[in-house]
Coordinates of C-alpha atoms in Angstrom, one line a residue:
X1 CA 72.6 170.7 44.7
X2 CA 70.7 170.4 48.0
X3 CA 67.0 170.4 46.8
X4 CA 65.2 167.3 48.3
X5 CA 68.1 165.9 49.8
X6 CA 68.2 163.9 52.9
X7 CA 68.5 166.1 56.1
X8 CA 72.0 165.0 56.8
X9 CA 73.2 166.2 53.9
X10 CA 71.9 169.1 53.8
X11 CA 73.3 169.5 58.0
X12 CA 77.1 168.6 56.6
X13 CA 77.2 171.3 53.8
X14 CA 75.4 173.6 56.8
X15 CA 78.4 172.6 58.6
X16 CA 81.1 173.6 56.3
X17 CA 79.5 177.0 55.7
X18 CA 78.4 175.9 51.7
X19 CA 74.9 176.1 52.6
X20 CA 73.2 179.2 55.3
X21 CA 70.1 179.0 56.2
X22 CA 67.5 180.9 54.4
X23 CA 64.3 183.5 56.3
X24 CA 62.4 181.7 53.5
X25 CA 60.8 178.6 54.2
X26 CA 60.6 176.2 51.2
X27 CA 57.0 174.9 49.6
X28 CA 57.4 171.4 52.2
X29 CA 57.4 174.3 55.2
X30 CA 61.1 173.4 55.9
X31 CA 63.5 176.2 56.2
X32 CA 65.3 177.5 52.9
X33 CA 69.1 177.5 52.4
X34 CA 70.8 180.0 50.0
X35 CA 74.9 178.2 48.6
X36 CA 77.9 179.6 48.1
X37 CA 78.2 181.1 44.7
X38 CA 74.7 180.2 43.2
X39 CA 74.5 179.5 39.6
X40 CA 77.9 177.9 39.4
X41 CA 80.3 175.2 38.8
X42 CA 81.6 173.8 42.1
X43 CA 84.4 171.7 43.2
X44 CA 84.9 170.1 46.6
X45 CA 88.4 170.7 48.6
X46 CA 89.5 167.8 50.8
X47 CA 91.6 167.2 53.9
X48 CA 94.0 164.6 54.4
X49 CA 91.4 161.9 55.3
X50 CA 89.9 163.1 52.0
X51 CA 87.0 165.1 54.1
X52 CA 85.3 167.5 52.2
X53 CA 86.4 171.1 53.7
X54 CA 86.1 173.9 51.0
X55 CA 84.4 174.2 47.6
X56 CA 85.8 176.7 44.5
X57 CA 83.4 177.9 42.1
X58 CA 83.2 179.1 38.9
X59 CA 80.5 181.3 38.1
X60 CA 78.8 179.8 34.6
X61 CA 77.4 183.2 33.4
X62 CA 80.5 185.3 34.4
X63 CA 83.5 182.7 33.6
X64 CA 85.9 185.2 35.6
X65 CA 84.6 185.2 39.1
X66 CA 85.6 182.6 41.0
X67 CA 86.0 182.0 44.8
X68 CA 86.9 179.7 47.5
X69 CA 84.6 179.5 50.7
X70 CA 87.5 179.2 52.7
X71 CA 91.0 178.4 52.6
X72 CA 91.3 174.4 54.1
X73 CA 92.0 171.5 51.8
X74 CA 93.6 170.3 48.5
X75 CA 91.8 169.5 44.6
X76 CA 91.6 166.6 44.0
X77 CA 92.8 166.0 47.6
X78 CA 96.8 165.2 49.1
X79 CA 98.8 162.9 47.1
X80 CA 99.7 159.6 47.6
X81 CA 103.4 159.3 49.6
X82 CA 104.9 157.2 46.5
X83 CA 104.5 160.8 44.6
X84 CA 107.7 161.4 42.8
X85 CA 106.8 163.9 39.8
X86 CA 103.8 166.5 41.6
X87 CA 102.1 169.3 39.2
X88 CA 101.2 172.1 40.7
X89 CA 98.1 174.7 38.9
X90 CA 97.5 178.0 39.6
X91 CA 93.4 176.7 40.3
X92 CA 91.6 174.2 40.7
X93 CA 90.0 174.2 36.8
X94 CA 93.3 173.6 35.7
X95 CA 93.8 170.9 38.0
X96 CA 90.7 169.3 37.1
X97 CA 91.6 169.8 33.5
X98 CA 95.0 167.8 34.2
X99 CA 93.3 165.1 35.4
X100 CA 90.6 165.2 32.2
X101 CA 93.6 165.4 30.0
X102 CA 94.4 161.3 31.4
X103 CA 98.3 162.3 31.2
X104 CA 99.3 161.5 34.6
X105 CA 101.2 158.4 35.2
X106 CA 101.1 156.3 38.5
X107 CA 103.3 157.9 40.6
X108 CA 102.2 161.8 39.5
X109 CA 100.1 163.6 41.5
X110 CA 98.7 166.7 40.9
X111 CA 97.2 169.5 43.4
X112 CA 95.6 173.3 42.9
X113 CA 97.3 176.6 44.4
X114 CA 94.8 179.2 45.2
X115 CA 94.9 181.8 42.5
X116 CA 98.5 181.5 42.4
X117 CA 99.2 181.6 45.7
X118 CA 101.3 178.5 48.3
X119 CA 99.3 177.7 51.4
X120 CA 100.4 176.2 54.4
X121 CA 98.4 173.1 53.6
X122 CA 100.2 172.8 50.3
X123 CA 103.6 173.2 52.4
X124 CA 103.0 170.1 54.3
X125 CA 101.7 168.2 51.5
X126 CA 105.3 168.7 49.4
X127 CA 107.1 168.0 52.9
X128 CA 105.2 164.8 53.6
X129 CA 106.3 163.1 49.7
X130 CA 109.5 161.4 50.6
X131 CA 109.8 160.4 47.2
X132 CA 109.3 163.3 45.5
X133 CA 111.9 163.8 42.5
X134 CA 110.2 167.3 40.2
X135 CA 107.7 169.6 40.7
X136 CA 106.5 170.8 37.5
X137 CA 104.8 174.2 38.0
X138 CA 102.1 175.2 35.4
X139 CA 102.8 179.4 34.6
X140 CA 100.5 182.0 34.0
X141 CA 100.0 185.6 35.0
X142 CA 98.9 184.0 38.1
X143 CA 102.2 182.8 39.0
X144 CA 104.6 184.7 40.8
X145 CA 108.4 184.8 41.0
X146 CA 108.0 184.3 44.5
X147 CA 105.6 181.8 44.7
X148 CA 108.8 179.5 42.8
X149 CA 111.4 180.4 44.9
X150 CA 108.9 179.8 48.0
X151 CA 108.2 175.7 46.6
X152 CA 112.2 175.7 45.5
X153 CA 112.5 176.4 49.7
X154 CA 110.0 173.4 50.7
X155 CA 113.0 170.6 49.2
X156 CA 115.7 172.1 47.9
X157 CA 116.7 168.5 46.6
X158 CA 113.4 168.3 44.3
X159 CA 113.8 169.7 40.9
X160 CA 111.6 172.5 40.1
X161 CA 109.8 173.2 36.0
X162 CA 108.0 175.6 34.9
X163 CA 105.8 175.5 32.1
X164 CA 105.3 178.7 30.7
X165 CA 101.7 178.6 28.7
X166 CA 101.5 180.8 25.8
X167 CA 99.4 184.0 25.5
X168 CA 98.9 184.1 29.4
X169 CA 96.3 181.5 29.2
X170 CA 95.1 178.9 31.3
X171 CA 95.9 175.3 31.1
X172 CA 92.2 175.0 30.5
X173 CA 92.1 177.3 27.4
X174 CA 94.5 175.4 26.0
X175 CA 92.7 171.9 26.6
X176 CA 90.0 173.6 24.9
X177 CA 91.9 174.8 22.3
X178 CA 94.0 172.0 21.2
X179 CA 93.5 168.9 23.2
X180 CA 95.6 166.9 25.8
X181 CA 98.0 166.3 22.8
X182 CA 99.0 169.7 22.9
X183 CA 99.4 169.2 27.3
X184 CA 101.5 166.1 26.5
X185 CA 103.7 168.6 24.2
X186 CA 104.3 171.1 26.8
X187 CA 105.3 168.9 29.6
X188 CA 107.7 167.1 27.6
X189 CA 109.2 170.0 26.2
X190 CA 110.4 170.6 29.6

Protein backbone atom coordinates (compact mmCIF):
# COMPACT_ATOMS: atom_id res chain seq x y z
CA UNK A 1 0.00 0.00 0.00
CA UNK A 2 2.73 2.49 0.92
CA UNK A 3 5.80 1.06 -0.99
CA UNK A 4 7.36 3.76 -3.29
CA UNK A 5 4.86 6.19 -2.66
CA UNK A 6 5.32 9.87 -2.48
CA UNK A 7 6.45 11.12 0.96
CA UNK A 8 3.11 12.85 1.66
CA UNK A 9 1.42 10.00 1.44
CA UNK A 10 3.18 8.04 3.29
CA UNK A 11 3.19 11.34 6.21
CA UNK A 12 -0.94 11.22 6.04
CA UNK A 13 -1.38 7.45 6.83
CA UNK A 14 1.62 8.21 9.52
CA UNK A 15 -0.74 10.67 10.74
CA UNK A 16 -3.81 8.67 11.19
CA UNK A 17 -1.84 5.93 12.96
CA UNK A 18 -2.24 3.27 9.67
CA UNK A 19 1.37 3.39 9.09
CA UNK A 20 4.39 3.40 12.40
CA UNK A 21 7.49 3.88 11.68
CA UNK A 22 9.76 0.96 11.33
CA UNK A 23 13.85 0.53 13.27
CA UNK A 24 14.36 -0.88 9.84
CA UNK A 25 15.47 1.27 7.23
CA UNK A 26 14.26 0.27 3.65
CA UNK A 27 16.90 -0.72 0.61
CA UNK A 28 16.58 3.42 -0.64
CA UNK A 29 18.11 4.11 3.19
CA UNK A 30 14.66 5.70 4.06
CA UNK A 31 13.04 4.61 7.25
CA UNK A 32 10.64 1.44 7.20
CA UNK A 33 7.02 1.64 8.15
CA UNK A 34 5.12 -1.55 9.48
CA UNK A 35 0.54 -1.08 8.70
CA UNK A 36 -2.08 -1.89 10.56
CA UNK A 37 -3.10 -5.41 10.04
CA UNK A 38 -0.51 -6.62 7.38
CA UNK A 39 -1.55 -9.07 4.88
CA UNK A 40 -5.16 -7.83 4.64
CA UNK A 41 -8.07 -6.38 3.08
CA UNK A 42 -8.50 -2.70 4.08
CA UNK A 43 -11.25 -0.21 3.99
CA UNK A 44 -11.02 3.46 4.65
CA UNK A 45 -13.50 5.23 7.36
CA UNK A 46 -14.48 8.77 6.59
CA UNK A 47 -15.58 11.90 8.51
CA UNK A 48 -18.16 14.19 7.50
CA UNK A 49 -15.99 16.07 4.94
CA UNK A 50 -15.39 12.54 3.68
CA UNK A 51 -11.61 12.69 5.37
CA UNK A 52 -10.16 9.55 5.70
CA UNK A 53 -10.03 8.74 9.68
CA UNK A 54 -10.00 4.85 10.35
CA UNK A 55 -9.42 1.83 8.23
CA UNK A 56 -11.12 -2.01 9.05
CA UNK A 57 -9.42 -4.94 7.96
CA UNK A 58 -9.99 -8.13 7.13
CA UNK A 59 -7.26 -10.46 7.57
CA UNK A 60 -7.00 -12.67 3.95
CA UNK A 61 -5.40 -15.72 5.50
CA UNK A 62 -7.60 -15.83 8.73
CA UNK A 63 -11.14 -14.47 7.29
CA UNK A 64 -12.32 -14.05 11.04
CA UNK A 65 -9.99 -11.44 12.47
CA UNK A 66 -10.85 -8.27 11.70
CA UNK A 67 -10.21 -4.85 13.40
CA UNK A 68 -10.69 -1.18 13.33
CA UNK A 69 -7.62 1.19 14.04
CA UNK A 70 -9.79 3.33 15.87
CA UNK A 71 -13.24 4.24 16.35
CA UNK A 72 -13.83 7.78 14.14
CA UNK A 73 -15.66 7.75 10.90
CA UNK A 74 -18.48 6.08 8.77
CA UNK A 75 -18.12 3.17 5.48
CA UNK A 76 -18.74 4.34 2.77
CA UNK A 77 -18.88 7.79 4.61
CA UNK A 78 -22.29 10.01 6.13
CA UNK A 79 -25.18 9.95 3.97
CA UNK A 80 -26.53 12.44 1.90
CA UNK A 81 -29.43 14.73 3.92
CA UNK A 82 -32.18 13.72 1.21
CA UNK A 83 -31.67 10.02 2.88
CA UNK A 84 -35.11 8.63 3.53
CA UNK A 85 -34.63 4.67 3.65
CA UNK A 86 -30.85 4.18 5.57
CA UNK A 87 -29.45 0.39 5.95
CA UNK A 88 -27.53 -0.22 8.58
CA UNK A 89 -24.73 -3.55 8.69
CA UNK A 90 -23.30 -5.09 11.42
CA UNK A 91 -19.50 -4.31 9.38
CA UNK A 92 -18.19 -2.75 7.04
CA UNK A 93 -17.93 -6.07 4.42
CA UNK A 94 -21.46 -6.13 4.59
CA UNK A 95 -21.74 -2.70 3.81
CA UNK A 96 -19.39 -2.82 0.99
CA UNK A 97 -21.28 -5.90 -0.13
CA UNK A 98 -24.58 -3.72 -0.24
CA UNK A 99 -23.14 -1.35 -2.29
CA UNK A 100 -21.67 -4.35 -4.81
CA UNK A 101 -25.08 -5.83 -4.72
CA UNK A 102 -26.24 -2.18 -6.99
CA UNK A 103 -29.66 -2.41 -4.97
CA UNK A 104 -29.80 0.92 -3.53
CA UNK A 105 -31.98 3.50 -5.00
CA UNK A 106 -31.24 7.29 -4.97
CA UNK A 107 -32.32 8.34 -1.84
CA UNK A 108 -30.93 5.05 0.29
CA UNK A 109 -28.02 5.29 2.03
CA UNK A 110 -26.20 2.77 3.69
CA UNK A 111 -23.54 2.95 6.62
CA UNK A 112 -21.43 0.10 8.79
CA UNK A 113 -21.97 -0.42 12.76
CA UNK A 114 -18.78 -1.65 14.43
CA UNK A 115 -19.28 -5.35 15.04
CA UNK A 116 -22.66 -4.70 15.96
CA UNK A 117 -22.31 -2.05 17.97
CA UNK A 118 -24.08 2.11 17.71
CA UNK A 119 -21.45 4.73 17.95
CA UNK A 120 -21.82 8.19 18.69
CA UNK A 121 -20.82 9.13 15.17
CA UNK A 122 -23.62 6.87 13.88
CA UNK A 123 -25.98 8.82 16.41
CA UNK A 124 -25.46 12.01 14.75
CA UNK A 125 -25.54 10.75 11.36
CA UNK A 126 -29.39 9.27 11.89
CA UNK A 127 -30.17 12.74 13.76
CA UNK A 128 -28.85 14.87 10.98
CA UNK A 129 -31.34 12.95 8.02
CA UNK A 130 -34.38 15.15 8.16
CA UNK A 131 -35.87 13.07 5.70
CA UNK A 132 -35.43 9.89 6.90
CA UNK A 133 -38.61 7.56 6.67
CA UNK A 134 -37.03 3.45 7.62
CA UNK A 135 -34.16 2.10 8.88
CA UNK A 136 -33.77 -1.27 7.70
CA UNK A 137 -31.33 -3.09 10.06
CA UNK A 138 -29.42 -6.18 8.62
CA UNK A 139 -29.47 -9.10 11.68
CA UNK A 140 -26.96 -11.42 12.67
CA UNK A 141 -25.51 -12.88 15.80
CA UNK A 142 -23.87 -9.56 15.87
CA UNK A 143 -26.90 -7.69 16.43
CA UNK A 144 -28.24 -7.05 19.69
CA UNK A 145 -31.69 -6.47 21.17
CA UNK A 146 -30.30 -3.42 22.49
CA UNK A 147 -28.49 -2.10 19.81
CA UNK A 148 -32.52 -1.91 18.07
CA UNK A 149 -34.14 -0.38 20.76
CA UNK A 150 -30.96 2.14 21.10
CA UNK A 151 -31.62 3.28 16.90
CA UNK A 152 -35.69 3.02 17.63
CA UNK A 153 -34.51 5.98 20.56
CA UNK A 154 -32.49 8.15 17.84
CA UNK A 155 -36.29 9.11 15.83
CA UNK A 156 -38.93 7.52 17.27
CA UNK A 157 -40.98 8.69 14.07
CA UNK A 158 -38.58 6.57 11.68
CA UNK A 159 -39.75 3.13 11.10
CA UNK A 160 -37.37 0.44 12.14
CA UNK A 161 -36.78 -3.41 9.96
CA UNK A 162 -34.98 -5.99 10.60
CA UNK A 163 -33.79 -8.41 8.34
CA UNK A 164 -33.09 -11.49 9.91
CA UNK A 165 -30.43 -13.54 7.61
CA UNK A 166 -30.65 -17.16 7.76
CA UNK A 167 -28.13 -19.58 9.46
CA UNK A 168 -26.46 -16.62 11.38
CA UNK A 169 -24.68 -15.57 8.31
CA UNK A 170 -23.42 -12.57 6.99
CA UNK A 171 -24.91 -10.48 4.35
CA UNK A 172 -21.69 -11.23 2.56
CA UNK A 173 -22.07 -15.11 2.68
CA UNK A 174 -25.13 -14.76 1.33
CA UNK A 175 -23.92 -12.43 -1.76
CA UNK A 176 -21.60 -15.22 -2.24
CA UNK A 177 -23.95 -17.70 -2.03
CA UNK A 178 -26.77 -16.65 -4.03
CA UNK A 179 -26.33 -13.30 -5.65
CA UNK A 180 -27.95 -9.78 -5.11
CA UNK A 181 -31.14 -11.49 -6.39
CA UNK A 182 -31.44 -13.23 -3.27
CA UNK A 183 -30.57 -9.46 -1.25
CA UNK A 184 -33.29 -7.97 -3.38
CA UNK A 185 -35.56 -10.99 -1.87
CA UNK A 186 -34.89 -10.26 1.70
CA UNK A 187 -35.40 -6.65 1.74
CA UNK A 188 -38.58 -6.83 0.07
CA UNK A 189 -39.88 -9.41 2.08
CA UNK A 190 -39.77 -6.91 4.78
Amino acid sequence: THHRKPDEFIELLNGIGFLTQSTQPTNTGKPGHTSFMANSIDFALYNEKHEPVNFWAKKIESPHKTAFLNENGLYPGYPAETTRRLYLTADVLDCATLLESRMLDNRESTFNLFDGQLKPQHIEAIRKLGQLREIVIFTDNRISETLIEQVRAINPGVQVMLVELPDNDTLNDIYLKYGDEFITWLIDDV
